[in-house]
PDB file of C-alpha atoms in Angstrom:
ATOM      1  CA  ARG A   1       7.462  10.010  70.807  1.00 75.00           C
ATOM      2  CA  ARG A   2       8.734   7.511  70.116  1.00 81.00           C
ATOM      3  CA  GLU A   3       8.018   7.675  66.528  1.00 82.00           C
ATOM      4  CA  GLN A   4      10.446  10.945  66.558  1.00 84.00           C
ATOM      5  CA  ALA A   5      12.489   9.736  68.584  1.00 83.00           C
ATOM      6  CA  ARG A   6      12.603   6.096  65.999  1.00 88.00           C
ATOM      7  CA  LEU A   7      13.513   8.998  63.424  1.00 90.00           C
ATOM      8  CA  LYS A   8      15.820  11.638  65.020  1.00 90.00           C
ATOM      9  CA  ASP A   9      18.398   8.219  65.238  1.00 92.00           C
ATOM     10  CA  SER A  10      18.786   8.670  60.695  1.00 95.00           C
ATOM     11  CA  VAL A  11      19.494  12.460  61.579  1.00 96.00           C
ATOM     12  CA  VAL A  12      22.655  13.229  59.734  1.00 97.00           C
ATOM     13  CA  GLU A  13      24.783  16.341  60.489  1.00 97.00           C
ATOM     14  CA  GLU A  14      27.546  16.266  58.588  1.00 98.00           C
ATOM     15  CA  ASP A  15      27.455  17.424  55.265  1.00 98.00           C
ATOM     16  CA  THR A  16      27.404  15.169  52.470  1.00 98.00           C
ATOM     17  CA  GLU A  17      27.898  15.827  48.872  1.00 98.00           C
ATOM     18  CA  GLU A  18      30.884  17.569  47.150  1.00 97.00           C
ATOM     19  CA  TRP A  19      28.735  20.896  47.076  1.00 98.00           C
ATOM     20  CA  GLN A  20      29.049  21.100  50.089  1.00 98.00           C
ATOM     21  CA  LYS A  21      32.512  20.422  50.941  1.00 94.00           C
ATOM     22  CA  ASP A  22      33.386  23.371  48.077  1.00 96.00           C
ATOM     23  CA  PRO A  23      33.942  27.175  49.472  1.00 94.00           C
ATOM     24  CA  HIS A  24      31.466  28.494  45.964  1.00 95.00           C
ATOM     25  CA  PHE A  25      29.302  25.620  46.516  1.00 98.00           C
ATOM     26  CA  THR A  26      30.676  24.947  43.184  1.00 97.00           C
ATOM     27  CA  GLY A  27      28.542  21.759  41.575  1.00 98.00           C
ATOM     28  CA  LEU A  28      24.590  23.509  43.830  1.00 98.00           C
ATOM     29  CA  GLU A  29      22.308  24.071  41.428  1.00 98.00           C
ATOM     30  CA  ARG A  30      19.534  24.408  42.822  1.00 98.00           C
ATOM     31  CA  VAL A  31      18.186  25.165  46.169  1.00 98.00           C
ATOM     32  CA  GLY A  32      14.474  24.425  47.250  1.00 98.00           C
ATOM     33  CA  GLY A  33      12.453  26.238  50.173  1.00 98.00           C
ATOM     34  CA  VAL A  34       9.239  24.556  51.835  1.00 95.00           C
ATOM     35  CA  ASP A  35       6.145  26.660  53.779  1.00 91.00           C
ATOM     36  CA  LEU A  36       2.766  25.613  54.883  1.00 87.00           C
ATOM     37  CA  SER A  37       0.482  28.045  54.446  1.00 85.00           C
ATOM     38  CA  TYR A  38      -3.014  28.077  56.549  1.00 81.00           C
ATOM     39  CA  ILE A  39      -6.176  29.843  55.600  1.00 76.00           C
ATOM     40  CA  LYS A  40      -7.146  32.577  58.068  1.00 79.00           C
ATOM     41  CA  GLY A  41      -9.298  31.688  60.942  1.00 77.00           C
ATOM     42  CA  ASP A  42      -9.686  27.540  59.487  1.00 79.00           C
ATOM     43  CA  GLU A  43      -7.033  25.887  61.259  1.00 76.00           C
ATOM     44  CA  SER A  44      -7.995  22.550  58.488  1.00 78.00           C
ATOM     45  CA  ARG A  45      -6.946  23.877  55.378  1.00 85.00           C
ATOM     46  CA  ALA A  46      -3.630  24.981  54.228  1.00 85.00           C
ATOM     47  CA  CYS A  47      -1.403  25.751  51.306  1.00 88.00           C
ATOM     48  CA  ALA A  48       1.644  23.224  50.938  1.00 88.00           C
ATOM     49  CA  SER A  49       4.481  25.440  48.972  1.00 94.00           C
ATOM     50  CA  LEU A  50       7.514  23.876  47.215  1.00 96.00           C
ATOM     51  CA  VAL A  51       9.531  25.975  45.492  1.00 98.00           C
ATOM     52  CA  VAL A  52      12.990  25.536  43.308  1.00 98.00           C
ATOM     53  CA  LEU A  53      15.599  28.796  42.522  1.00 98.00           C
ATOM     54  CA  SER A  54      18.511  28.034  40.811  1.00 98.00           C
ATOM     55  CA  TYR A  55      21.289  28.857  42.603  1.00 98.00           C
ATOM     56  CA  PRO A  56      23.908  30.924  42.162  1.00 98.00           C
ATOM     57  CA  ALA A  57      21.225  33.643  40.296  1.00 98.00           C
ATOM     58  CA  LEU A  58      18.152  32.991  42.418  1.00 98.00           C
ATOM     59  CA  GLU A  59      15.964  32.377  39.723  1.00 97.00           C
ATOM     60  CA  VAL A  60      12.728  30.864  40.789  1.00 97.00           C
ATOM     61  CA  LEU A  61      12.508  26.995  38.849  1.00 97.00           C
ATOM     62  CA  TYR A  62       9.557  25.936  39.703  1.00 97.00           C
ATOM     63  CA  GLN A  63       6.615  26.015  42.018  1.00 95.00           C
ATOM     64  CA  ASP A  64       3.704  24.362  43.936  1.00 94.00           C
ATOM     65  CA  CYS A  65       1.385  25.362  45.974  1.00 91.00           C
ATOM     66  CA  ARG A  66      -2.147  23.545  46.089  1.00 90.00           C
ATOM     67  CA  MET A  67      -4.822  23.623  48.794  1.00 89.00           C
ATOM     68  CA  VAL A  68      -4.115  20.391  51.212  1.00 83.00           C
ATOM     69  CA  ALA A  69      -6.036  19.393  53.833  1.00 81.00           C
ATOM     70  CA  VAL A  70      -4.651  19.252  57.881  1.00 80.00           C
ATOM     71  CA  SER A  71      -6.466  16.579  59.918  1.00 72.00           C
ATOM     72  CA  ALA A  72      -4.165  16.334  62.377  1.00 68.00           C
ATOM     73  CA  PRO A  73      -3.675  18.522  65.400  1.00 67.00           C
ATOM     74  CA  TYR A  74      -1.598  20.845  66.513  1.00 68.00           C
ATOM     75  CA  VAL A  75       0.788  19.484  69.516  1.00 64.00           C
ATOM     76  CA  ALA A  76       4.005  22.030  71.075  1.00 65.00           C
ATOM     77  CA  GLY A  77       6.807  20.508  69.582  1.00 64.00           C
ATOM     78  CA  PHE A  78       5.003  17.726  67.094  1.00 59.00           C
ATOM     79  CA  LEU A  79       4.828  20.297  64.468  1.00 65.00           C
ATOM     80  CA  ALA A  80       5.949  18.408  61.937  1.00 70.00           C
ATOM     81  CA  PHE A  81       3.519  15.489  62.630  1.00 72.00           C
ATOM     82  CA  ARG A  82       0.524  18.303  61.649  1.00 74.00           C
ATOM     83  CA  GLU A  83       2.387  19.721  58.968  1.00 82.00           C
ATOM     84  CA  VAL A  84       5.412  17.380  57.060  1.00 89.00           C
ATOM     85  CA  PRO A  85       3.279  15.084  55.512  1.00 90.00           C
ATOM     86  CA  VAL A  86       1.853  17.067  52.844  1.00 90.00           C
ATOM     87  CA  LEU A  87       5.811  18.864  52.647  1.00 94.00           C
ATOM     88  CA  VAL A  88       6.976  15.090  52.180  1.00 94.00           C
ATOM     89  CA  GLU A  89       4.100  15.149  49.173  1.00 93.00           C
ATOM     90  CA  ALA A  90       5.157  18.388  47.476  1.00 94.00           C
ATOM     91  CA  VAL A  91       8.223  16.632  47.405  1.00 97.00           C
ATOM     92  CA  GLN A  92       7.258  13.851  46.091  1.00 96.00           C
ATOM     93  CA  ARG A  93       4.962  16.020  43.041  1.00 95.00           C
ATOM     94  CA  LEU A  94       7.714  17.563  41.589  1.00 97.00           C
ATOM     95  CA  GLN A  95       9.990  14.254  41.226  1.00 96.00           C
ATOM     96  CA  GLN A  96       8.004  12.050  39.729  1.00 96.00           C
ATOM     97  CA  GLU A  97       6.817  15.322  37.259  1.00 95.00           C
ATOM     98  CA  GLU A  98      10.058  17.497  36.604  1.00 97.00           C
ATOM     99  CA  PRO A  99      12.989  14.920  38.188  1.00 97.00           C
ATOM    100  CA  GLN A 100      15.801  17.162  36.820  1.00 98.00           C
ATOM    101  CA  LEU A 101      14.868  20.031  39.161  1.00 98.00           C
ATOM    102  CA  GLN A 102      14.485  18.238  42.079  1.00 97.00           C
ATOM    103  CA  PRO A 103      16.725  20.982  45.144  1.00 98.00           C
ATOM    104  CA  GLN A 104      19.352  19.821  45.991  1.00 98.00           C
ATOM    105  CA  VAL A 105      18.808  20.785  49.613  1.00 98.00           C
ATOM    106  CA  LEU A 106      16.161  22.440  51.302  1.00 98.00           C
ATOM    107  CA  LEU A 107      15.116  25.533  53.339  1.00 98.00           C
ATOM    108  CA  VAL A 108      12.640  24.672  55.532  1.00 96.00           C
ATOM    109  CA  ASP A 109      10.575  27.928  57.750  1.00 93.00           C
ATOM    110  CA  GLY A 110      11.448  26.506  61.057  1.00 93.00           C
ATOM    111  CA  ASN A 111      13.760  24.544  63.332  1.00 95.00           C
ATOM    112  CA  GLY A 112      15.924  21.715  63.078  1.00 96.00           C
ATOM    113  CA  LEU A 113      18.091  20.789  65.736  1.00 96.00           C
ATOM    114  CA  LEU A 114      17.057  23.931  67.262  1.00 96.00           C
ATOM    115  CA  HIS A 115      13.549  21.758  68.941  1.00 94.00           C
ATOM    116  CA  PRO A 116      12.737  20.265  72.510  1.00 89.00           C
ATOM    117  CA  ARG A 117      13.436  16.912  71.421  1.00 88.00           C
ATOM    118  CA  GLY A 118      16.182  17.853  69.310  1.00 89.00           C
ATOM    119  CA  PHE A 119      13.944  17.051  66.474  1.00 91.00           C
ATOM    120  CA  GLY A 120      12.551  19.755  64.453  1.00 92.00           C
ATOM    121  CA  THR A 121      10.598  20.248  60.908  1.00 93.00           C
ATOM    122  CA  ALA A 122      13.939  20.430  59.217  1.00 96.00           C
ATOM    123  CA  CYS A 123      15.155  16.897  61.240  1.00 96.00           C
ATOM    124  CA  HIS A 124      11.449  15.784  59.339  1.00 95.00           C
ATOM    125  CA  LEU A 125      11.252  16.157  56.430  1.00 96.00           C
ATOM    126  CA  GLY A 126      15.844  16.227  55.382  1.00 97.00           C
ATOM    127  CA  VAL A 127      15.285  12.204  56.921  1.00 97.00           C
ATOM    128  CA  LEU A 128      11.786  11.660  55.754  1.00 96.00           C
ATOM    129  CA  THR A 129      12.939  13.525  51.896  1.00 97.00           C
ATOM    130  CA  ASP A 130      16.636  11.611  52.634  1.00 97.00           C
ATOM    131  CA  LEU A 131      16.903  15.697  51.120  1.00 98.00           C
ATOM    132  CA  PRO A 132      20.300  18.364  52.553  1.00 98.00           C
ATOM    133  CA  CYS A 133      17.439  20.455  54.831  1.00 98.00           C
ATOM    134  CA  ILE A 134      18.167  22.870  56.577  1.00 98.00           C
ATOM    135  CA  GLY A 135      16.614  25.153  59.276  1.00 98.00           C
ATOM    136  CA  VAL A 136      15.456  28.758  58.851  1.00 97.00           C
ATOM    137  CA  ALA A 137      13.639  30.834  62.090  1.00 96.00           C
ATOM    138  CA  LYS A 138      12.745  34.119  61.980  1.00 95.00           C
ATOM    139  CA  ASN A 139      12.589  33.481  66.454  1.00 96.00           C
ATOM    140  CA  LEU A 140      14.466  32.166  68.560  1.00 96.00           C
ATOM    141  CA  LEU A 141      12.338  28.780  70.090  1.00 91.00           C
ATOM    142  CA  HIS A 142      13.190  28.449  73.792  1.00 92.00           C
ATOM    143  CA  VAL A 143      14.653  25.081  74.913  1.00 93.00           C
ATOM    144  CA  ASP A 144      18.056  23.964  76.849  1.00 94.00           C
ATOM    145  CA  GLY A 145      18.123  27.208  78.497  1.00 94.00           C
ATOM    146  CA  LEU A 146      17.907  29.184  75.483  1.00 96.00           C
ATOM    147  CA  ALA A 147      16.264  32.969  75.943  1.00 94.00           C
ATOM    148  CA  ARG A 148      15.401  36.073  74.782  1.00 93.00           C
ATOM    149  CA  ASP A 149      17.185  37.734  77.987  1.00 95.00           C
ATOM    150  CA  GLU A 150      19.765  41.063  78.406  1.00 96.00           C
ATOM    151  CA  LEU A 151      22.630  38.606  77.657  1.00 94.00           C
ATOM    152  CA  HIS A 152      20.812  37.712  74.868  1.00 96.00           C
ATOM    153  CA  ARG A 153      19.239  40.669  72.528  1.00 96.00           C
ATOM    154  CA  GLU A 154      22.927  42.272  74.057  1.00 96.00           C
ATOM    155  CA  GLN A 155      24.476  39.587  71.237  1.00 96.00           C
ATOM    156  CA  VAL A 156      22.705  40.146  69.802  1.00 96.00           C
ATOM    157  CA  ARG A 157      22.888  43.674  68.645  1.00 96.00           C
ATOM    158  CA  SER A 158      26.495  42.554  68.801  1.00 96.00           C
ATOM    159  CA  LEU A 159      26.107  41.577  64.907  1.00 97.00           C
ATOM    160  CA  GLN A 160      27.354  44.839  63.235  1.00 94.00           C
ATOM    161  CA  ARG A 161      27.099  43.450  59.891  1.00 95.00           C
ATOM    162  CA  SER A 162      25.743  40.944  57.753  1.00 95.00           C
ATOM    163  CA  GLY A 163      27.812  37.480  57.940  1.00 96.00           C
ATOM    164  CA  GLU A 164      28.478  37.842  61.340  1.00 97.00           C
ATOM    165  CA  THR A 165      27.207  35.429  63.601  1.00 98.00           C
ATOM    166  CA  PHE A 166      27.191  33.499  67.280  1.00 98.00           C
ATOM    167  CA  PRO A 167      26.520  29.821  68.712  1.00 98.00           C
ATOM    168  CA  LEU A 168      23.504  29.293  70.800  1.00 97.00           C
ATOM    169  CA  THR A 169      24.362  26.687  73.262  1.00 96.00           C
ATOM    170  CA  GLY A 170      22.256  25.907  75.344  1.00 95.00           C
ATOM    171  CA  THR A 171      22.677  24.917  78.765  1.00 95.00           C
ATOM    172  CA  SER A 172      23.330  21.085  78.085  1.00 94.00           C
ATOM    173  CA  GLY A 173      26.041  21.634  76.225  1.00 95.00           C
ATOM    174  CA  LYS A 174      25.344  21.657  72.848  1.00 95.00           C
ATOM    175  CA  VAL A 175      25.021  24.309  70.789  1.00 97.00           C
ATOM    176  CA  LEU A 176      21.748  23.805  68.817  1.00 97.00           C
ATOM    177  CA  GLY A 177      22.101  26.411  66.121  1.00 98.00           C
ATOM    178  CA  MET A 178      23.869  29.709  64.855  1.00 98.00           C
ATOM    179  CA  VAL A 179      21.854  33.755  65.271  1.00 98.00           C
ATOM    180  CA  LEU A 180      23.206  34.443  61.633  1.00 98.00           C
ATOM    181  CA  ARG A 181      22.523  38.677  60.401  1.00 97.00           C
ATOM    182  CA  SER A 182      21.657  38.460  56.829  1.00 97.00           C
ATOM    183  CA  TYR A 183      21.078  41.732  55.721  1.00 94.00           C
ATOM    184  CA  ASN A 184      23.112  44.285  56.299  1.00 94.00           C
ATOM    185  CA  ASN A 185      19.757  46.409  57.119  1.00 93.00           C
ATOM    186  CA  SER A 186      17.786  44.430  59.338  1.00 93.00           C
ATOM    187  CA  SER A 187      18.651  43.966  62.415  1.00 92.00           C
ATOM    188  CA  ARG A 188      16.556  41.041  63.885  1.00 95.00           C
ATOM    189  CA  PRO A 189      18.622  37.844  62.819  1.00 97.00           C
ATOM    190  CA  LEU A 190      17.676  34.685  61.833  1.00 98.00           C
ATOM    191  CA  TYR A 191      18.151  31.464  63.760  1.00 98.00           C
ATOM    192  CA  VAL A 192      20.097  28.242  61.891  1.00 98.00           C
ATOM    193  CA  SER A 193      19.894  24.738  62.675  1.00 98.00           C
ATOM    194  CA  VAL A 194      20.840  21.872  61.004  1.00 98.00           C
ATOM    195  CA  GLY A 195      18.442  19.627  59.409  1.00 98.00           C
ATOM    196  CA  HIS A 196      19.402  16.792  57.395  1.00 98.00           C
ATOM    197  CA  ARG A 197      22.964  16.218  55.637  1.00 98.00           C
ATOM    198  CA  VAL A 198      24.352  19.020  56.133  1.00 98.00           C
ATOM    199  CA  SER A 199      26.531  20.036  58.792  1.00 98.00           C
ATOM    200  CA  LEU A 200      26.048  23.710  60.465  1.00 98.00           C
ATOM    201  CA  GLY A 201      29.292  25.740  59.644  1.00 98.00           C
ATOM    202  CA  THR A 202      28.073  25.174  55.489  1.00 98.00           C
ATOM    203  CA  ALA A 203      24.479  25.724  56.619  1.00 98.00           C
ATOM    204  CA  VAL A 204      24.800  29.148  58.032  1.00 98.00           C
ATOM    205  CA  ARG A 205      27.619  29.501  54.663  1.00 98.00           C
ATOM    206  CA  LEU A 206      24.449  29.029  52.537  1.00 98.00           C
ATOM    207  CA  VAL A 207      21.533  30.660  54.574  1.00 98.00           C
ATOM    208  CA  ARG A 208      24.377  33.358  54.034  1.00 97.00           C
ATOM    209  CA  ALA A 209      24.683  32.604  50.160  1.00 97.00           C
ATOM    210  CA  CYS A 210      20.828  33.051  49.610  1.00 98.00           C
ATOM    211  CA  CYS A 211      19.561  35.960  51.659  1.00 97.00           C
ATOM    212  CA  ARG A 212      19.169  39.315  48.589  1.00 96.00           C
ATOM    213  CA  PHE A 213      16.972  40.440  52.126  1.00 96.00           C
ATOM    214  CA  ARG A 214      16.526  39.701  55.819  1.00 97.00           C
ATOM    215  CA  ILE A 215      14.985  36.004  54.769  1.00 96.00           C
ATOM    216  CA  PRO A 216      16.579  34.295  52.241  1.00 97.00           C
ATOM    217  CA  GLU A 217      15.370  33.977  48.793  1.00 97.00           C
ATOM    218  CA  PRO A 218      13.579  30.063  48.967  1.00 97.00           C
ATOM    219  CA  ILE A 219      11.995  30.841  51.829  1.00 96.00           C
ATOM    220  CA  ARG A 220      10.487  34.983  51.144  1.00 95.00           C
ATOM    221  CA  GLN A 221       9.779  33.029  47.363  1.00 95.00           C
ATOM    222  CA  VAL A 222       7.305  30.549  48.922  1.00 90.00           C
ATOM    223  CA  ARG A 223       4.077  32.383  49.250  1.00 70.00           C
ATOM    224  CA  PRO A 224       0.879  31.209  48.625  1.00 53.00           C
ATOM    225  CA  ARG A 225       0.159  31.375  44.966  1.00 48.00           C
ATOM    226  CA  PRO A 226      -1.526  29.804  41.764  1.00 40.00           C
ATOM    227  CA  ARG A 227      -0.466  26.233  41.300  1.00 42.00           C
ATOM    228  CA  GLN A 228       2.574  26.213  38.060  1.00 39.00           C
ATOM    229  CA  HIS A 229       5.921  25.603  37.109  1.00 36.00           C
ATOM    230  CA  GLY A 230       8.449  25.890  34.893  1.00 35.00           C
ATOM    231  CA  ARG A 231      11.117  26.765  33.532  1.00 31.00           C
TER     232      ARG A 231
END
């Protein structure tokens, strides 16, 4: 908890890059996605994956998927301590091998500020890599009074078209994230939250811009596959 609190002090909840402030994201050329996929029946080994896509074409520029040993135990609310170290290594490998392909922002399959202590995986990874990060979750984390109750389900049903949103406001009064209908053909929303060095509004706009289907391409393209990369 002390380490989490110490790192949380470094989180920046606002836009820091010029491209973030442009309505068309002019200047954004590379968007990354990361994920950790566990081997079925073996929680000690996983595939740490990093993909970098071009923007706005969303074509794969770089892929890296490596089997890694995961030694830290799973503790609810502290998942980042188990997963982030190997994701940081993947980013560092890219920076050493193909520095020109370093992503300008990372989309993380998980949460950022939408977390019991306001410091989810997207925040943790962002602080340690100093890259803008966005949390993109498929399910609602029940924190600060948020729940998938009838009111929440009614609000989700009110999202009729791609791009429509509503804020996730906890009982503390703080807006922890945004519910986004990302795809016309799917009524299941995404839960977007700030990770690091990005505002919530920019995070939502970028996630939507990266969606050809329900899941944004940088996360959809992060699948276990043989290691390969290149232009």
